[in-house]
Amino acid sequence: MFHAAMVPRVRKRSRPAEASVPRHDEVKFEDVRLYLVERKMGSSRRSFLTQLARSKGFIVDNVLSDMVTHVVSEDCQASSLWTWLKDCALKNLSNIQVLDISWFTESMREGRPVAVETRHLIQDTLPTEGPPPTPVAAVSQYACQRRTTIENNNKIFTDAFEVLAESYEFSELEGPCLAFRRAASVLKSLPMAVPCLAATQGLPCLGEHTKAVMEEILRYGRAFEVEKTLSDERYQTLKLFTSVFGVGPKTAEKWYRRGLRSFSDILAEPSIQLNQMQQSGFLHYEDISRAVSKAEARALGNIIDEAVHAITPDGILALTGGFRRGKEFGHDVDFIVTTPELGMETSLIPIIINRLTRQGILLYCDYQASTFDKSKLPCHRFEAMDHFAKCFLILRLEGSQVEGGLNSAEGDSRDWRAVRVDLVSPPMDRYAFALLGWTGSRQFERDLRRFARMERGMLLDNHALYDKTKKEFLAATTERDIFAHLGLEYIEPWQRNA
Ligand code: CTP
Ligand code: MN
Ligand code: MN
């Protein structure tokens, strides 16, 4: 009935969605992809609004596809619109915001996509029976019982929470810091953007404070407390100082108290003795504060792989950290290197370091020999370093080794860049624990340990899993074994971006 009339003039699959990306206007909002429904709007008004949005840096597709994030309609007849949408055979309609033209008008006025509020939504009216489709009861308070991909539908909230968490961390207020980190983590796991405060009902880890921040963001697109923090001199300075490799919050605070505010202040202060790590941090600041790409991570993997296999043919190399979780970019690249012969693994890293030195690509190395002692298991203080042999490196990466080239700054004409690399070398019988512990995310690890302790009476760290009731260690050769011991469903690495 409505279908024929509602099908837009440009039909599905008649040409690829990419073809409709604006060619001349600069895209400012990569994460937003609009589709304007022609019905009621009419084709000439639709093309006028399309031009307008593109000139303001929005992506507007002519074809409705799974890549579209915002559908805008002038037709407030929700039922017919939704009937048509459901007929479009999209993979996941719940990823798309279906919005009234008022959202579009406001966004054009502001020159940016305004936060979606309830009044903007054209809600599906059809399924009247049953409760509204809220994710509620299903969401666990533990990140290790949630599946969190790199796709974050609530970045507008989680970015704000992370600013506040970091600010509390700088003030050593662990409670509120953790509260905001947990809240951010819960929102990251949701399959859609939170459209209004009512939709957070029943979600764990969202308290008064976090909800107040969310409400402001929903209403005004920003939160006062976050804006205030971002413009705070202390926050800005500590953020700047801790962005240097080798500078933690304690050192940053000390420098701030001395009245130092910039890198040149620090470097000009004669009474400050930078350690080796900090000196390299400043020396390579531009490079290592730049994100490492997947292609660069792969190139570094090849270099380390060659080194490991030159030492022993049955050497084992595994990518871990953020890149194992499927991230496109990282602040470093993390690897596990080991060998099947127990005890032999401790000599691997020193030999690798030797080789990198001879190749002339070792720019900095902080090597920490193994202090692993089975009799002292488990060491369950979170964030406490594990006891395996490890090193924190800065390597020189040649552009010629990277498929598609380096992720260098514009105007940088060098054919190399410096990158941070971490290597850790657990004995083979600890491999699964080390892999699980170094894959992260940090929030996922925190909650795994908290879950083990609170729900199972077990202690988990990067070395082992201990059952306090049975007073015994639980062996594991794979990550799946550890999840099974904990009575947890297996969570894939790419679902651990909590
Ligand atoms: N880790 C650890 N012991 C250390 C350093 C790191 O157990 N001494 C773990 C962290 O808990 C984290 C993982 O190793 O889960 C990776 O750490 P890091 O490289 O800092 O973070 P990523 O998640 O890889 O993020 P990024 O992409 O920014 O590097
Ligand atoms: Mn990393
Ligand atoms: Mn790391």
CSV table of N, CA and C in Angstrom, one decimal, residues 59-153:
chain,number,residue,atom,x,y,z
A,59,ILE,N,27.9,14.0,5.8
A,59,ILE,CA,27.8,13.0,4.7
A,59,ILE,C,26.3,12.7,4.5
A,60,VAL,N,25.9,12.8,3.3
A,60,VAL,CA,24.5,12.5,3.0
A,60,VAL,C,24.5,11.4,1.9
A,61,ASP,N,23.9,10.3,2.2
A,61,ASP,CA,23.8,9.2,1.2
A,61,ASP,C,22.5,9.3,0.4
A,62,ASN,N,22.6,9.0,-0.9
A,62,ASN,CA,21.4,9.0,-1.7
A,62,ASN,C,20.7,7.7,-1.5
A,63,VAL,N,21.4,6.6,-1.1
A,63,VAL,CA,20.9,5.3,-1.0
A,63,VAL,C,20.9,4.9,0.5
A,64,LEU,N,19.8,4.3,0.9
A,64,LEU,CA,19.7,3.8,2.3
A,64,LEU,C,20.4,2.5,2.4
A,65,SER,N,21.5,2.4,3.2
A,65,SER,CA,22.2,1.2,3.3
A,65,SER,C,22.6,1.0,4.8
A,66,ASP,N,23.2,-0.1,5.1
A,66,ASP,CA,23.6,-0.3,6.5
A,66,ASP,C,24.6,0.7,7.1
A,67,MET,N,25.2,1.5,6.1
A,67,MET,CA,26.2,2.4,6.6
A,67,MET,C,25.5,3.7,7.1
A,68,VAL,N,24.3,3.9,6.8
A,68,VAL,CA,23.6,5.1,7.2
A,68,VAL,C,23.4,5.0,8.8
A,69,THR,N,23.6,6.2,9.4
A,69,THR,CA,23.4,6.2,10.9
A,69,THR,C,22.2,7.0,11.3
A,70,HIS,N,21.8,8.0,10.5
A,70,HIS,CA,20.6,8.8,10.8
A,70,HIS,C,19.7,8.9,9.6
A,71,VAL,N,18.5,8.5,9.8
A,71,VAL,CA,17.4,8.6,8.7
A,71,VAL,C,16.6,9.8,9.2
A,72,VAL,N,16.4,10.8,8.2
A,72,VAL,CA,15.6,12.0,8.6
A,72,VAL,C,14.4,12.0,7.7
A,73,SER,N,13.3,12.2,8.3
A,73,SER,CA,12.0,12.2,7.6
A,73,SER,C,11.1,13.4,8.0
A,74,GLU,N,10.4,13.9,7.0
A,74,GLU,CA,9.5,15.0,7.3
A,74,GLU,C,8.1,14.4,7.5
A,75,ASP,N,8.0,13.1,7.3
A,75,ASP,CA,6.8,12.4,7.5
A,75,ASP,C,6.6,11.9,8.9
A,76,CYS,N,5.7,12.5,9.7
A,76,CYS,CA,5.6,12.1,11.1
A,76,CYS,C,4.7,10.9,11.3
A,77,GLN,N,4.2,10.3,10.1
A,77,GLN,CA,3.4,9.1,10.3
A,77,GLN,C,4.4,7.9,10.5
A,78,ALA,N,4.6,7.7,11.8
A,78,ALA,CA,5.6,6.7,12.2
A,78,ALA,C,5.4,5.3,11.6
A,79,SER,N,4.1,4.9,11.6
A,79,SER,CA,3.9,3.5,11.3
A,79,SER,C,4.2,3.3,9.8
A,80,SER,N,3.8,4.2,8.9
A,80,SER,CA,4.1,3.9,7.5
A,80,SER,C,5.6,4.0,7.2
A,81,LEU,N,6.3,5.0,7.9
A,81,LEU,CA,7.7,5.1,7.7
A,81,LEU,C,8.4,3.8,8.1
A,82,TRP,N,8.0,3.3,9.3
A,82,TRP,CA,8.7,2.1,9.8
A,82,TRP,C,8.4,0.9,9.0
A,83,THR,N,7.1,0.8,8.4
A,83,THR,CA,6.8,-0.3,7.6
A,83,THR,C,7.8,-0.3,6.4
A,84,TRP,N,8.0,0.9,5.8
A,84,TRP,CA,8.9,1.0,4.7
A,84,TRP,C,10.3,0.6,5.1
A,85,LEU,N,10.8,1.2,6.3
A,85,LEU,CA,12.1,0.9,6.7
A,85,LEU,C,12.4,-0.6,6.9
A,86,LYS,N,11.4,-1.2,7.5
A,86,LYS,CA,11.5,-2.7,7.7
A,86,LYS,C,11.6,-3.5,6.4
A,87,ASP,N,11.0,-2.9,5.4
A,87,ASP,CA,11.0,-3.5,4.1
A,87,ASP,C,12.3,-3.4,3.4
A,88,CYS,N,13.2,-2.5,3.9
A,88,CYS,CA,14.4,-2.2,3.2
A,88,CYS,C,15.5,-3.2,3.4
A,89,ALA,N,15.2,-4.2,4.2
A,89,ALA,CA,16.1,-5.4,4.4
A,89,ALA,C,17.5,-5.0,4.8
A,90,LEU,N,17.5,-4.0,5.8
A,90,LEU,CA,18.8,-3.7,6.4
A,90,LEU,C,19.2,-4.7,7.4
A,91,LYS,N,20.5,-4.9,7.6
A,91,LYS,CA,21.0,-5.9,8.6
A,91,LYS,C,20.5,-5.6,10.0
A,92,ASN,N,20.7,-4.3,10.4
A,92,ASN,CA,20.4,-4.0,11.8
A,92,ASN,C,19.8,-2.6,11.9
A,93,LEU,N,18.5,-2.6,11.9
A,93,LEU,CA,17.8,-1.3,12.0
A,93,LEU,C,18.0,-0.6,13.3
A,94,SER,N,18.3,-1.3,14.3
A,94,SER,CA,18.5,-0.7,15.6
A,94,SER,C,19.8,0.2,15.7
A,95,ASN,N,20.6,0.0,14.7
A,95,ASN,CA,21.8,0.9,14.6
A,95,ASN,C,21.5,2.3,14.1
A,96,ILE,N,20.3,2.4,13.5
A,96,ILE,CA,20.0,3.6,12.8
A,96,ILE,C,19.0,4.5,13.7
A,97,GLN,N,19.3,5.8,13.7
A,97,GLN,CA,18.4,6.7,14.4
A,97,GLN,C,17.4,7.2,13.4
A,98,VAL,N,16.1,7.1,13.7
A,98,VAL,CA,15.1,7.5,12.8
A,98,VAL,C,14.6,8.8,13.4
A,99,LEU,N,14.8,9.9,12.6
A,99,LEU,CA,14.6,11.3,13.2
A,99,LEU,C,13.7,12.2,12.4
A,100,ASP,N,13.0,13.0,13.2
A,100,ASP,CA,12.2,14.0,12.6
A,100,ASP,C,13.0,15.1,12.0
A,101,ILE,N,12.5,15.9,11.1
A,101,ILE,CA,13.2,16.9,10.4
A,101,ILE,C,13.7,18.0,11.4
A,102,SER,N,13.1,18.1,12.6
A,102,SER,CA,13.6,19.1,13.6
A,102,SER,C,15.0,18.8,14.0
A,103,TRP,N,15.4,17.6,14.0
A,103,TRP,CA,16.8,17.3,14.4
A,103,TRP,C,17.7,17.8,13.3
A,104,PHE,N,17.3,17.7,12.0
A,104,PHE,CA,18.1,18.1,10.9
A,104,PHE,C,18.2,19.6,10.9
A,105,THR,N,17.1,20.3,11.1
A,105,THR,CA,17.1,21.8,11.1
A,105,THR,C,18.0,22.3,12.2
A,106,GLU,N,17.9,21.7,13.4
A,106,GLU,CA,18.7,22.2,14.5
A,106,GLU,C,20.2,22.0,14.2
A,107,SER,N,20.5,20.8,13.6
A,107,SER,CA,21.9,20.5,13.3
A,107,SER,C,22.5,21.4,12.3
A,108,MET,N,21.6,21.8,11.3
A,108,MET,CA,22.1,22.8,10.3
A,108,MET,C,22.4,24.1,10.9
A,109,ARG,N,21.5,24.5,11.8
A,109,ARG,CA,21.7,25.8,12.5
A,109,ARG,C,22.9,25.8,13.3
A,110,GLU,N,23.2,24.7,14.0
A,110,GLU,CA,24.4,24.6,14.9
A,110,GLU,C,25.7,24.3,14.1
A,111,GLY,N,25.5,23.8,12.8
A,111,GLY,CA,26.7,23.5,12.0
A,111,GLY,C,27.3,22.2,12.5
A,112,ARG,N,26.6,21.4,13.2
A,112,ARG,CA,27.2,20.1,13.7
A,112,ARG,C,26.0,19.2,14.1
A,113,PRO,N,26.2,17.9,14.1
A,113,PRO,CA,25.1,17.0,14.5
A,113,PRO,C,24.7,17.2,16.0
A,114,VAL,N,23.5,17.8,16.2
A,114,VAL,CA,23.2,18.0,17.6
A,114,VAL,C,22.8,16.7,18.3
A,115,ALA,N,22.9,16.6,19.6
A,115,ALA,CA,22.6,15.4,20.4
A,115,ALA,C,21.1,15.0,20.1
A,116,VAL,N,20.9,13.7,19.9
A,116,VAL,CA,19.6,13.3,19.7
A,116,VAL,C,18.8,13.2,21.0
A,117,GLU,N,17.6,13.9,20.9
A,117,GLU,CA,16.7,13.8,22.1
A,117,GLU,C,15.5,13.1,21.8
A,118,THR,N,14.7,12.7,22.8
A,118,THR,CA,13.5,12.0,22.6
A,118,THR,C,12.6,12.6,21.6
A,119,ARG,N,12.4,14.0,21.7
A,119,ARG,CA,11.5,14.7,20.9
A,119,ARG,C,11.9,14.6,19.4
A,120,HIS,N,13.1,14.2,19.1
A,120,HIS,CA,13.6,14.1,17.7
A,120,HIS,C,13.2,12.8,17.1
A,121,LEU,N,13.0,11.8,18.0
A,121,LEU,CA,12.8,10.4,17.5
A,121,LEU,C,11.5,10.2,16.9
A,122,ILE,N,11.5,9.5,15.7
A,122,ILE,CA,10.2,8.9,15.2
A,122,ILE,C,10.3,7.4,15.6
A,123,GLN,N,9.5,7.1,16.6
A,123,GLN,CA,9.6,5.8,17.2
A,123,GLN,C,8.6,4.8,16.5
A,124,ASP,N,9.1,3.6,16.4
A,124,ASP,CA,8.3,2.5,15.8
A,124,ASP,C,7.1,2.3,16.7
A,125,THR,N,5.9,2.4,16.2
A,125,THR,CA,4.7,2.3,17.0
A,125,THR,C,4.1,0.9,16.9
A,126,LEU,N,4.6,0.1,15.9
A,126,LEU,CA,4.0,-1.2,15.6
A,126,LEU,C,3.9,-2.1,16.8
A,127,PRO,N,5.0,-2.5,17.4
A,127,PRO,CA,4.9,-3.6,18.4
A,127,PRO,C,4.4,-3.0,19.7
A,128,THR,N,3.1,-2.9,19.9
A,128,THR,CA,2.6,-2.3,21.1
A,128,THR,C,2.6,-3.3,22.3
A,129,GLU,N,2.5,-4.6,21.9
A,129,GLU,CA,2.5,-5.5,23.0
A,129,GLU,C,3.9,-5.8,23.5
A,130,GLY,N,4.1,-6.1,24.8
A,130,GLY,CA,5.4,-6.4,25.3
A,130,GLY,C,6.1,-5.1,25.7
A,131,PRO,N,7.2,-5.3,26.5
A,131,PRO,CA,7.9,-4.1,27.0
A,131,PRO,C,8.7,-3.4,25.9
A,132,PRO,N,9.1,-2.2,26.1
A,132,PRO,CA,9.9,-1.5,25.1
A,132,PRO,C,11.3,-2.2,24.9
A,133,PRO,N,11.9,-2.2,23.8
A,133,PRO,CA,13.1,-2.9,23.6
A,133,PRO,C,14.3,-2.3,24.2
A,134,THR,N,14.4,-2.3,25.5
A,134,THR,CA,15.5,-1.7,26.3
A,134,THR,C,16.5,-2.9,26.6
A,135,PRO,N,17.8,-2.6,26.6
A,135,PRO,CA,18.7,-3.6,26.8
A,135,PRO,C,18.8,-4.0,28.3
A,136,VAL,N,18.2,-3.2,29.1
A,136,VAL,CA,18.2,-3.3,30.6
A,136,VAL,C,18.7,-4.6,31.2
A,137,ALA,N,17.9,-5.4,31.9
A,137,ALA,CA,18.3,-6.5,32.7
A,137,ALA,C,19.4,-7.3,32.2
A,138,ALA,N,19.6,-7.3,30.9
A,138,ALA,CA,20.6,-8.2,30.2
A,138,ALA,C,22.0,-7.7,30.5
A,139,VAL,N,22.2,-6.4,30.9
A,139,VAL,CA,23.6,-5.9,31.0
A,139,VAL,C,24.2,-6.2,32.4
A,140,SER,N,25.3,-6.8,32.4
A,140,SER,CA,26.0,-7.2,33.7
A,140,SER,C,26.8,-6.0,34.2
A,141,GLN,N,27.0,-6.0,35.5
A,141,GLN,CA,27.9,-4.9,36.0
A,141,GLN,C,29.4,-5.3,35.7
A,142,TYR,N,29.7,-6.5,35.3
A,142,TYR,CA,31.0,-6.9,35.0
A,142,TYR,C,31.3,-6.8,33.5
A,143,ALA,N,32.4,-6.1,33.2
A,143,ALA,CA,32.7,-6.0,31.7
A,143,ALA,C,33.0,-7.4,31.1
A,144,CYS,N,33.5,-8.3,31.9
A,144,CYS,CA,33.8,-9.7,31.4
A,144,CYS,C,32.5,-10.5,31.1
A,145,GLN,N,31.4,-9.9,31.4
A,145,GLN,CA,30.1,-10.6,31.1
A,145,GLN,C,29.4,-9.8,30.0
A,146,ARG,N,30.1,-8.9,29.4
A,146,ARG,CA,29.5,-8.1,28.3
A,146,ARG,C,30.4,-8.2,27.1
A,147,ARG,N,29.8,-8.0,25.9
A,147,ARG,CA,30.6,-8.1,24.7
A,147,ARG,C,30.7,-6.7,24.1
A,148,THR,N,32.0,-6.1,24.1
A,148,THR,CA,32.2,-4.8,23.7
A,148,THR,C,33.1,-4.7,22.5
A,149,THR,N,32.6,-4.3,21.4
A,149,THR,CA,33.4,-4.2,20.2
A,149,THR,C,34.0,-2.8,20.1
A,150,ILE,N,34.8,-2.5,19.1
A,150,ILE,CA,35.4,-1.2,19.0
A,150,ILE,C,34.4,-0.2,18.6
A,151,GLU,N,33.3,-0.6,18.1
A,151,GLU,CA,32.2,0.3,17.7
A,151,GLU,C,31.5,0.9,18.9
A,152,ASN,N,31.8,2.1,19.2
A,152,ASN,CA,31.2,2.7,20.4
A,152,ASN,C,30.0,3.7,20.0
A,153,ASN,N,28.8,3.3,20.3
A,153,ASN,CA,27.7,4.1,19.9
A,153,ASN,C,27.4,5.2,20.8
